[in-house]
CSV table of C-alpha atoms and ligand atoms in Angstrom, one decimal:
chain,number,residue,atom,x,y,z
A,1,UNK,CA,99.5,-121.4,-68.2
A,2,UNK,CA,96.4,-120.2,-67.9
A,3,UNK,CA,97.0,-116.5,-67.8
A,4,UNK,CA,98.7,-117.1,-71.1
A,5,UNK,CA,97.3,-115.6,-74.1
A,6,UNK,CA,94.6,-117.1,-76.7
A,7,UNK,CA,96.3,-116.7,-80.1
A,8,UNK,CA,94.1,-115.3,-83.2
A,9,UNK,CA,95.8,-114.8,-86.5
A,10,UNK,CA,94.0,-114.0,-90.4
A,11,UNK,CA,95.7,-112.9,-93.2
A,12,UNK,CA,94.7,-109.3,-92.0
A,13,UNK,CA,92.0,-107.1,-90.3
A,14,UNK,CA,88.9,-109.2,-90.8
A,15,UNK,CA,89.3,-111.6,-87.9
A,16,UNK,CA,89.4,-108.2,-85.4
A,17,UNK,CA,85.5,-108.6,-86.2
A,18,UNK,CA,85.8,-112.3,-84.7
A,19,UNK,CA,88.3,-111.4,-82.2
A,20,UNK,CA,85.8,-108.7,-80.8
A,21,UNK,CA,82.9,-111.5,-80.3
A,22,UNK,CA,85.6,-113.7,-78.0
A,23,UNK,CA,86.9,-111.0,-76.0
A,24,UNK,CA,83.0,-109.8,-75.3
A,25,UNK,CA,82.4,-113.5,-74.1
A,26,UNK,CA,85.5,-114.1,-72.2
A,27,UNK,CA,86.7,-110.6,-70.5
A,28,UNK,CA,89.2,-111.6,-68.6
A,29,UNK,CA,91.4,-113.6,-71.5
A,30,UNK,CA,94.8,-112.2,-72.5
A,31,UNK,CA,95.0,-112.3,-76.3
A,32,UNK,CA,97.5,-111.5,-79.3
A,33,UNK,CA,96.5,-111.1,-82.8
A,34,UNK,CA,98.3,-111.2,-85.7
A,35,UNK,CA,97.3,-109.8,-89.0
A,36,UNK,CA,99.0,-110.8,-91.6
A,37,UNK,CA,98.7,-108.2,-94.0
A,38,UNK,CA,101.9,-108.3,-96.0
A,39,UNK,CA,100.0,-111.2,-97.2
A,40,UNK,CA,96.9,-110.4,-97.8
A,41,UNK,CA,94.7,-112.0,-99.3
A,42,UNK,CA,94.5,-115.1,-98.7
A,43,UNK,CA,91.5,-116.4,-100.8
A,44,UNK,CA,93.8,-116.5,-104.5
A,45,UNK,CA,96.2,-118.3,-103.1
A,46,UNK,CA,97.0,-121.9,-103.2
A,47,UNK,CA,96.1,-124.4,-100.8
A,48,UNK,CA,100.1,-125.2,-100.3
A,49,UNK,CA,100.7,-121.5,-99.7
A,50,UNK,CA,97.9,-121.3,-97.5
A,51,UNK,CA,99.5,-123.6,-95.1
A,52,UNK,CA,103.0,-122.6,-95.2
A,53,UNK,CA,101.5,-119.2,-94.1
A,54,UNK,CA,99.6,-120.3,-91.1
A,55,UNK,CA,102.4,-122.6,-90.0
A,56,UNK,CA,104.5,-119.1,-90.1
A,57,UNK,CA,101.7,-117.4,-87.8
A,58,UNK,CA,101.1,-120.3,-85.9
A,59,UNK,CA,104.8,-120.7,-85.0
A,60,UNK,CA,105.1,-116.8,-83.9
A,61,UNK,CA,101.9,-117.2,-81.5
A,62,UNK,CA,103.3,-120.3,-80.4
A,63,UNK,CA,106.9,-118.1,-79.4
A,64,UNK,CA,104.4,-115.9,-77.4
A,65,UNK,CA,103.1,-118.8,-75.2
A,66,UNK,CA,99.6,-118.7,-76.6
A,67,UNK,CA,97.6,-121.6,-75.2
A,68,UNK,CA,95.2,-121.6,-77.8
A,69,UNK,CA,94.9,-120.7,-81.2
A,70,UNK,CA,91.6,-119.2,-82.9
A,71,UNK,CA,92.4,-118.9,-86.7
A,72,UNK,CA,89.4,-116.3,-87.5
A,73,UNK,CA,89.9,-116.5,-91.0
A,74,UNK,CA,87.6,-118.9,-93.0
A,75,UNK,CA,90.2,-119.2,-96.2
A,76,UNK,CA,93.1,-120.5,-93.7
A,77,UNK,CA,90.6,-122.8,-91.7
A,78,UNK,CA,88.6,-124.9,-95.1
A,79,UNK,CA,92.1,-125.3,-96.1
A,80,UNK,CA,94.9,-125.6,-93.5
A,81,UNK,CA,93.2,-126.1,-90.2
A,82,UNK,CA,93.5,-130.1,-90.5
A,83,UNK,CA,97.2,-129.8,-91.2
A,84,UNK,CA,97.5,-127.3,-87.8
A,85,UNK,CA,95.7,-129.8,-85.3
A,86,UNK,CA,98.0,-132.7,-86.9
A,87,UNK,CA,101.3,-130.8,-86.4
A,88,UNK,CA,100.7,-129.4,-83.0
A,89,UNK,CA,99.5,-130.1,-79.8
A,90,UNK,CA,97.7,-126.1,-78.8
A,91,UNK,CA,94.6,-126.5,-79.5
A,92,UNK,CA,92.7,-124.5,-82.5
A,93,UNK,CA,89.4,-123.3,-83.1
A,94,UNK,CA,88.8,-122.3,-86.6
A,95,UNK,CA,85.8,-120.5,-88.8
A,96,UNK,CA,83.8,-121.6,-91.2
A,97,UNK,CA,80.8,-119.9,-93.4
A,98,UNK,CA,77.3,-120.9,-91.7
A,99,UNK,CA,75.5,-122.7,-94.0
A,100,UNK,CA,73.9,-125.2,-91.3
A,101,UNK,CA,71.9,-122.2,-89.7
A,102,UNK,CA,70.9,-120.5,-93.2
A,103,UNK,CA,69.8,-124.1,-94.8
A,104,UNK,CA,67.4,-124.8,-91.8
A,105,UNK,CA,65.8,-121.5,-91.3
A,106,UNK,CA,65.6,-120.5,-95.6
A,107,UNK,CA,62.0,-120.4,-96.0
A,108,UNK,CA,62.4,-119.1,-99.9
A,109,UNK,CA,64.9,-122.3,-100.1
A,110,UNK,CA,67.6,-120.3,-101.6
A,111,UNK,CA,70.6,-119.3,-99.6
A,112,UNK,CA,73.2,-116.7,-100.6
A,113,UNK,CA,76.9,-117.6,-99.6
A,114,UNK,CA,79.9,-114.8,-100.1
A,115,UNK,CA,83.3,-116.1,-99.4
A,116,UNK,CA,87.0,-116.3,-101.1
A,117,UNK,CA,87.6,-118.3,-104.2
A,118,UNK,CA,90.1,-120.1,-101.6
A,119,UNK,CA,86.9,-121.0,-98.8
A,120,UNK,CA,84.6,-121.9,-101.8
A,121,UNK,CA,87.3,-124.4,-103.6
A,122,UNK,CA,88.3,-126.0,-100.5
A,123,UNK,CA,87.6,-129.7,-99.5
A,124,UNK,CA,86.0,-128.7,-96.6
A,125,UNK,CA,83.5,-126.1,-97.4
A,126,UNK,CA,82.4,-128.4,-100.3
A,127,UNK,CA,81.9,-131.3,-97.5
A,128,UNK,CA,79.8,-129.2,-95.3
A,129,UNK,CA,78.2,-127.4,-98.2
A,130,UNK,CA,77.1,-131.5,-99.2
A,131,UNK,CA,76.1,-132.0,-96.1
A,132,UNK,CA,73.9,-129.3,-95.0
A,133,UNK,CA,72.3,-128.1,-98.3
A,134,UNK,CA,70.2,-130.8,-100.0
A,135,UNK,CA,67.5,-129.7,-99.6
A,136,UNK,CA,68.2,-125.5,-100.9
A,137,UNK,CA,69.7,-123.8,-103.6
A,138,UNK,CA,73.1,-122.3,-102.8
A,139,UNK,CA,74.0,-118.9,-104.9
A,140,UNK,CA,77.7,-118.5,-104.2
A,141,UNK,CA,79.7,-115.5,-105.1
A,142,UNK,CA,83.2,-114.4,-104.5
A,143,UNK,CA,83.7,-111.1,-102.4
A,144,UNK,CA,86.7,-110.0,-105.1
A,145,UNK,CA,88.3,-106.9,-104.2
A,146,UNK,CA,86.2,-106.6,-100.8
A,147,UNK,CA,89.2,-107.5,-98.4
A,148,UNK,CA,91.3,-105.2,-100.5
A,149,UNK,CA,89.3,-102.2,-99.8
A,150,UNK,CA,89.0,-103.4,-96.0
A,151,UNK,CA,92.4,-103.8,-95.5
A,152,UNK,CA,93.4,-100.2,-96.8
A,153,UNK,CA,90.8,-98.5,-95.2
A,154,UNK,CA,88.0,-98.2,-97.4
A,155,UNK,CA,84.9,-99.8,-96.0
A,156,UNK,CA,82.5,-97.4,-96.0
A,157,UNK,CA,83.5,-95.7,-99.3
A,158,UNK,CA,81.7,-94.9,-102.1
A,159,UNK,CA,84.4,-97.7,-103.9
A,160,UNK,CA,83.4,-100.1,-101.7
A,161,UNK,CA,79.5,-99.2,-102.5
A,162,UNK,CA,80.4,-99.5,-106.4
A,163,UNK,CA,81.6,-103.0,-105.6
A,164,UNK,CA,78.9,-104.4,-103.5
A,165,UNK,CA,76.5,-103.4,-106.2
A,166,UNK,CA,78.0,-105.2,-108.7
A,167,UNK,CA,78.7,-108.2,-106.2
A,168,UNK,CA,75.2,-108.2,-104.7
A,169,UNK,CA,73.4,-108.4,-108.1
A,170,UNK,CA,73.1,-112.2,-108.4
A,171,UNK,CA,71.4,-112.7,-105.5
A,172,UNK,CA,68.6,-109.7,-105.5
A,173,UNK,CA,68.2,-111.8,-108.8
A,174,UNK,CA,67.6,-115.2,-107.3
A,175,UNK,CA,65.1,-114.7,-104.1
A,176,UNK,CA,67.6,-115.6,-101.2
A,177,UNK,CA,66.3,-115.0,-98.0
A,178,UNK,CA,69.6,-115.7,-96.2
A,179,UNK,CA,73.3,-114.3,-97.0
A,180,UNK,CA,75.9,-116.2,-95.4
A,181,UNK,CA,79.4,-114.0,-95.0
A,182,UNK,CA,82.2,-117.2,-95.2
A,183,UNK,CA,84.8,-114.6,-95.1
A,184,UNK,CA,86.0,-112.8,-91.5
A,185,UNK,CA,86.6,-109.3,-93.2
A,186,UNK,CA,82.7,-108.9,-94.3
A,187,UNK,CA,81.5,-108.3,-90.7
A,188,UNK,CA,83.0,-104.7,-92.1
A,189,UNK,CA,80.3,-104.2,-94.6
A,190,UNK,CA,77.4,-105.8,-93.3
A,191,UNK,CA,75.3,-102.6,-92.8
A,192,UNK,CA,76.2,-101.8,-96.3
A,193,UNK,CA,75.4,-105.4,-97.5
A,194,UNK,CA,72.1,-104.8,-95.8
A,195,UNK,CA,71.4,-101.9,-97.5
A,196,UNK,CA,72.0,-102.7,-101.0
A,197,UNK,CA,69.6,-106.2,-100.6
A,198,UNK,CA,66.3,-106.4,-100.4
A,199,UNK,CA,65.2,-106.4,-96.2
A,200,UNK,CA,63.6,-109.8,-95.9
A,201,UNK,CA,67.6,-111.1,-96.3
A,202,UNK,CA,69.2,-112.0,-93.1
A,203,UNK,CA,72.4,-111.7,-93.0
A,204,UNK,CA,74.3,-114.0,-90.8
A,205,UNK,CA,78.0,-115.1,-90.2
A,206,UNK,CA,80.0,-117.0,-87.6
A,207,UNK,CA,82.1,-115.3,-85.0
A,208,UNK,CA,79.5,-115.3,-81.6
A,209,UNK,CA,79.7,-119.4,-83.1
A,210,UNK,CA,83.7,-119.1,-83.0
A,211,UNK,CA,83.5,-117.3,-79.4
A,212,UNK,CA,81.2,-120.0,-77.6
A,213,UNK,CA,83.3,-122.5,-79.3
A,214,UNK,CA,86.3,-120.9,-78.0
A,215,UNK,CA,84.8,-120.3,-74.3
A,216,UNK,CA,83.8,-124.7,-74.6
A,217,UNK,CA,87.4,-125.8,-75.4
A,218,UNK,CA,89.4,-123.4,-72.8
A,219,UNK,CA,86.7,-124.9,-70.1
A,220,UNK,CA,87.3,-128.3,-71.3
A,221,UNK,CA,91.1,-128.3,-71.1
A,222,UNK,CA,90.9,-126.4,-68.0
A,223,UNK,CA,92.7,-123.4,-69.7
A,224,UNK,CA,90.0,-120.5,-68.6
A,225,UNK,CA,91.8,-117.7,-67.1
A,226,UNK,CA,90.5,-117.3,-63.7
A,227,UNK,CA,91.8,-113.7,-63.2
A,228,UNK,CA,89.2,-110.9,-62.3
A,229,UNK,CA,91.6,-108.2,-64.0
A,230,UNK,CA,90.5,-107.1,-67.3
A,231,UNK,CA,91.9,-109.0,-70.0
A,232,UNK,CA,95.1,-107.0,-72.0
A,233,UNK,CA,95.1,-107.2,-76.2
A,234,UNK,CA,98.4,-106.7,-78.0
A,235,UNK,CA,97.6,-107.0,-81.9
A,236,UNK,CA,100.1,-106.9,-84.6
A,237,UNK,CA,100.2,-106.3,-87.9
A,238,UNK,CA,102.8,-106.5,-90.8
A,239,UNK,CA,102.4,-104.1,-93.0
A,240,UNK,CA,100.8,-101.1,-91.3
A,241,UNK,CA,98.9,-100.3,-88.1
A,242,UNK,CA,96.4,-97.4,-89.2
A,243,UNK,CA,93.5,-99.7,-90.7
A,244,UNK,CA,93.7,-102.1,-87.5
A,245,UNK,CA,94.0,-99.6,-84.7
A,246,UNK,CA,90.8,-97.4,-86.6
A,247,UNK,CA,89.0,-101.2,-86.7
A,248,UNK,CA,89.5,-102.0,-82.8
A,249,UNK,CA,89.5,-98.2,-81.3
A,250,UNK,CA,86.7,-98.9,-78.6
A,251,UNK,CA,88.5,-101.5,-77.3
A,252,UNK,CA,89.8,-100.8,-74.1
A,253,UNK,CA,93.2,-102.7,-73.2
A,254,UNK,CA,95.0,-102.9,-76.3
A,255,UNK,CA,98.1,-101.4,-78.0
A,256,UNK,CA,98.4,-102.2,-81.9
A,257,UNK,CA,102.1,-102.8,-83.0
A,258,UNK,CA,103.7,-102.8,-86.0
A,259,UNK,CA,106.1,-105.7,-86.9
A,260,UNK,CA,108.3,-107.0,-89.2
A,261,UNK,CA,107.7,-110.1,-90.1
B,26,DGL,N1,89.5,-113.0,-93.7
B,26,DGL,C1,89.7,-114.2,-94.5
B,26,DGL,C2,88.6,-115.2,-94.5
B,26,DGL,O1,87.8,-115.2,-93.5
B,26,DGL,C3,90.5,-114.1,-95.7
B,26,DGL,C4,90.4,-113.1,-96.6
B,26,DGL,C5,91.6,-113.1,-97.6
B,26,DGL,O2,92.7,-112.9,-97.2
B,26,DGL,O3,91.3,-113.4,-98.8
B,26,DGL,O4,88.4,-115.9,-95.4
């Protein structure tokens, strides 16, 4: 069991930027990921087809023996995760944007959040958002059209550029002093992000949070892989293999496959 492979599925590329923190933490882990970029993205679609599509992944890791799940995507964690742990026994670890760490270190108060329309609508964002935020001023934007770009190749294009200008503009207009990426795919465009706002932002998301979570929970079941081989990566996508084989090229270990599915 416990050379069996950690799961990881998002509705495409992003959660590679996730995936990259866990497999730096825990070397010797087996994993499969599956982008699901037939149906991409996730963040305009309904909570209901949200689910039914990580049931669908969740059901295909399950076929491969995962032992765990990580669900690197923030839009399918604020709204499906709760329905995942309910309906089967793996354990999951999911993502969400962190607005904790930006609310208690803001000094100018005011905190930047980017994320999908389907992370920033959900139940759960909004709860953590109550509960961590009274005290600052949140400026929330939607990334649209980022994972687009990502997903066919584009991130460091002139396109892209064009787009972050436009989506950067409300907060070099409100003071933020932290941006918060609540989407997996923005990793991607952080230097550009960086760039384009003014240097006293720190930009900050949550996948070294996802690994150490991840690295907790297989030591607490007793599911860390005690193997001192390497671990081996098989990641899979649905729609076409160039965008995620350029995304996780320095990765040694790991054949990308195309599937149909
Ligand atoms: N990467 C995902 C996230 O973290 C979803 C992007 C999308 O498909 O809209 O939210």
């Amino acid at each position: 069991m416990n050379e069996n492979p950690i799961g990881f599925f998002d509705s495409g590329v992003g959660g590679t930027s996730v995936w990259k923190e866990v497999i730096e933490l825990l070397p010797h882990e087996n994993t499969i990921y599956l982008a699901d970029s037939k149906y991409a993205p996730y963040g305009r679609k309904s909570r209901e087809d949200i689910i039914s599509l990580c049931i669908k992944n969740t059901e295909f890791l399950l076929k491969q023996n995962c032992k765990l799940i990580a669900v690197p995507c923030n839009t399918a964690t604020t709204n499906a995760i709760s329905y995942l742990r309910a309906h089967y026994d793996v354990p999951f670890i999911g993502i969400e944007p962190a607005i904790k760490p930006a609310a208690i270190q803001t000094d100018t108060k005011k905190v930047g959040i980017l994320a999908t329309k389907g992370t920033l609508s959900s139940e759960l964002f909004n709860k953590t958002h109550k509960e961590f935020t009274q005290n600052v001023n949140t400026i929330e934007i939607v990334g649209t059209g980022i994972v687009e770009l990502i997903e066919a190749g584009k991130k460091d294009t002139e396109e892209m550029r064009d787009l972050l200008v436009g989506i950067t503009e409300p907060f070099m207009i409100s003071g933020i002093d932290y941006l918060v990426l609540g989407c997996s795919h923005y990793p991607y465009i952080k230097e550009m992000l960086q760039d384009l706002l003014p240097r006293r932002v720190r930009i900050i998301d949550s996948g070294a949070a996802v690994a150490r979570q991840t690295l907790h929970i297989l030591k607490e079941q007793n599911l860390l892989n005690e193997s001192v081989k390497p671990g081996e990566h098989i990641l899979y996508s649905n729609l076409q293999t160039q965008t995620l084989d350029s995304l996780t090229s320095e990765i040694a270990n790991r054949e990308v496959v195309l599937l149909d599915f």
